[in-house]
């Protein structure tokens, strides 16, 4: 089994209006958000990011990942659920010569990636990664596999394990207390499966996932 480690600790804390989100959230909003299209990335905040541009915020995370996994020039890294590819870009800036790639289900995100990432980002789903066994030195997946059903997340974890042999890091929506769970339920739009850490760890064991992991916990 891998270990719990907060590799996103250097990300700036996002401002969240939990009450407003809870008021605005309905089935129509959720359905639009789950398309991961223009509205989700660059539309009104009620659908998702509310406008997401490259600002270098992932550089420090990239540094922590490079140190943690001892990544070096020539190695291959895959970011599953890479979105617009900001982390892929920052991994290559922080470690020149590193071969970083991404995969995402959002055509809109890939169509709005940074120019230097063209050809590095693949359109696809985490449940079926179109790469050979053991083909990456490290696989990362941040805030993505909770968008699948429990069964889908199980398959995605098996895929991540298959490509990485367990040199991997997965972060997902979670909560440690009933109060945190209430806040998460108010905030979460796209996630289909979420659980307490022990529920996720059970899933990781079922999937045979041996990589590292951490939780996205929404606080007030
Ligand atoms: C909250 S965003 C996270 C983006 C980025 N990893 C980050 O942490 O900033 C969720 C991402 O999951 C992607 N996604 C949703 N379902 C997916 C699937 N089945 N396979 C791959 N990516 C998926 C979305 O398009 C979106 O880029």
mmCIF file of N, CA and C in Angstrom, residues 21 36 39-52 57-58 81 83 142-143 189:
data_model
loop_
_atom_site.group_PDB
_atom_site.id
_atom_site.type_symbol
_atom_site.label_atom_id
_atom_site.label_comp_id
_atom_site.label_asym_id
_atom_site.label_seq_id
_atom_site.Cartn_x
_atom_site.Cartn_y
_atom_site.Cartn_z
ATOM 1 N N UNK A 21 -23.021 28.386 -3.583
ATOM 2 C CA UNK A 21 -22.951 27.196 -4.432
ATOM 3 C C UNK A 21 -24.161 26.287 -4.164
ATOM 4 N N UNK A 36 -18.041 19.044 -18.768
ATOM 5 C CA UNK A 36 -16.656 19.531 -18.726
ATOM 6 C C UNK A 36 -16.321 20.367 -19.969
ATOM 7 N N UNK A 39 -18.629 25.980 -20.205
ATOM 8 C CA UNK A 39 -19.234 26.510 -18.966
ATOM 9 C C UNK A 39 -18.457 26.052 -17.738
ATOM 10 N N UNK A 40 -18.039 24.796 -17.746
ATOM 11 C CA UNK A 40 -17.315 24.247 -16.598
ATOM 12 C C UNK A 40 -15.989 24.991 -16.373
ATOM 13 N N UNK A 41 -15.272 25.263 -17.439
ATOM 14 C CA UNK A 41 -13.942 25.866 -17.296
ATOM 15 C C UNK A 41 -14.003 27.390 -17.223
ATOM 16 N N UNK A 42 -14.742 27.971 -18.137
ATOM 17 C CA UNK A 42 -14.640 29.415 -18.315
ATOM 18 C C UNK A 42 -15.980 30.126 -18.242
ATOM 19 N N UNK A 43 -17.003 29.437 -17.750
ATOM 20 C CA UNK A 43 -18.315 30.046 -17.601
ATOM 21 C C UNK A 43 -18.514 30.578 -16.185
ATOM 22 N N UNK A 44 -19.773 30.700 -15.790
ATOM 23 C CA UNK A 44 -20.103 31.182 -14.450
ATOM 24 C C UNK A 44 -19.546 30.213 -13.392
ATOM 25 N N UNK A 45 -19.140 30.766 -12.251
ATOM 26 C CA UNK A 45 -18.559 29.957 -11.159
ATOM 27 C C UNK A 45 -19.498 28.832 -10.712
ATOM 28 N N UNK A 46 -20.800 29.023 -10.930
ATOM 29 C CA UNK A 46 -21.722 27.970 -10.464
ATOM 30 C C UNK A 46 -21.507 26.648 -11.218
ATOM 31 N N UNK A 47 -20.900 26.726 -12.399
ATOM 32 C CA UNK A 47 -20.667 25.508 -13.181
ATOM 33 C C UNK A 47 -19.319 24.845 -12.915
ATOM 34 N N UNK A 48 -18.408 25.567 -12.244
ATOM 35 C CA UNK A 48 -17.082 24.967 -12.039
ATOM 36 C C UNK A 48 -16.037 26.006 -11.702
ATOM 37 N N UNK A 49 -15.032 26.156 -12.571
ATOM 38 C CA UNK A 49 -13.892 27.022 -12.253
ATOM 39 C C UNK A 49 -14.205 28.515 -12.311
ATOM 40 N N UNK A 50 -15.160 28.903 -13.146
ATOM 41 C CA UNK A 50 -15.467 30.331 -13.258
ATOM 42 C C UNK A 50 -14.362 31.116 -13.967
ATOM 43 N N UNK A 51 -13.656 30.448 -14.885
ATOM 44 C CA UNK A 51 -12.561 31.112 -15.619
ATOM 45 C C UNK A 51 -11.232 30.584 -15.105
ATOM 46 N N UNK A 52 -10.538 29.811 -15.939
ATOM 47 C CA UNK A 52 -9.309 29.153 -15.471
ATOM 48 C C UNK A 52 -8.189 29.430 -16.464
ATOM 49 N N UNK A 57 0.431 28.577 -10.750
ATOM 50 C CA UNK A 57 0.172 28.092 -9.383
ATOM 51 C C UNK A 57 0.596 26.629 -9.174
ATOM 52 N N UNK A 58 0.744 25.884 -10.298
ATOM 53 C CA UNK A 58 1.109 24.467 -10.168
ATOM 54 C C UNK A 58 2.620 24.230 -10.133
ATOM 55 N N UNK A 81 -6.620 13.240 -16.227
ATOM 56 C CA UNK A 81 -7.535 14.318 -15.849
ATOM 57 C C UNK A 81 -6.753 15.622 -15.798
ATOM 58 N N UNK A 83 -6.960 18.324 -17.516
ATOM 59 C CA UNK A 83 -7.618 19.592 -17.833
ATOM 60 C C UNK A 83 -6.854 20.325 -18.923
ATOM 61 N N UNK A 142 -5.318 14.026 -10.291
ATOM 62 C CA UNK A 142 -5.756 14.964 -9.256
ATOM 63 C C UNK A 142 -7.216 15.353 -9.454
ATOM 64 N N UNK A 143 -8.004 15.089 -8.453
ATOM 65 C CA UNK A 143 -9.403 15.549 -8.426
ATOM 66 C C UNK A 143 -10.181 15.133 -9.669
ATOM 67 N N UNK A 189 -20.046 19.362 -7.259
ATOM 68 C CA UNK A 189 -21.005 19.369 -8.370
ATOM 69 C C UNK A 189 -20.861 18.112 -9.221
#
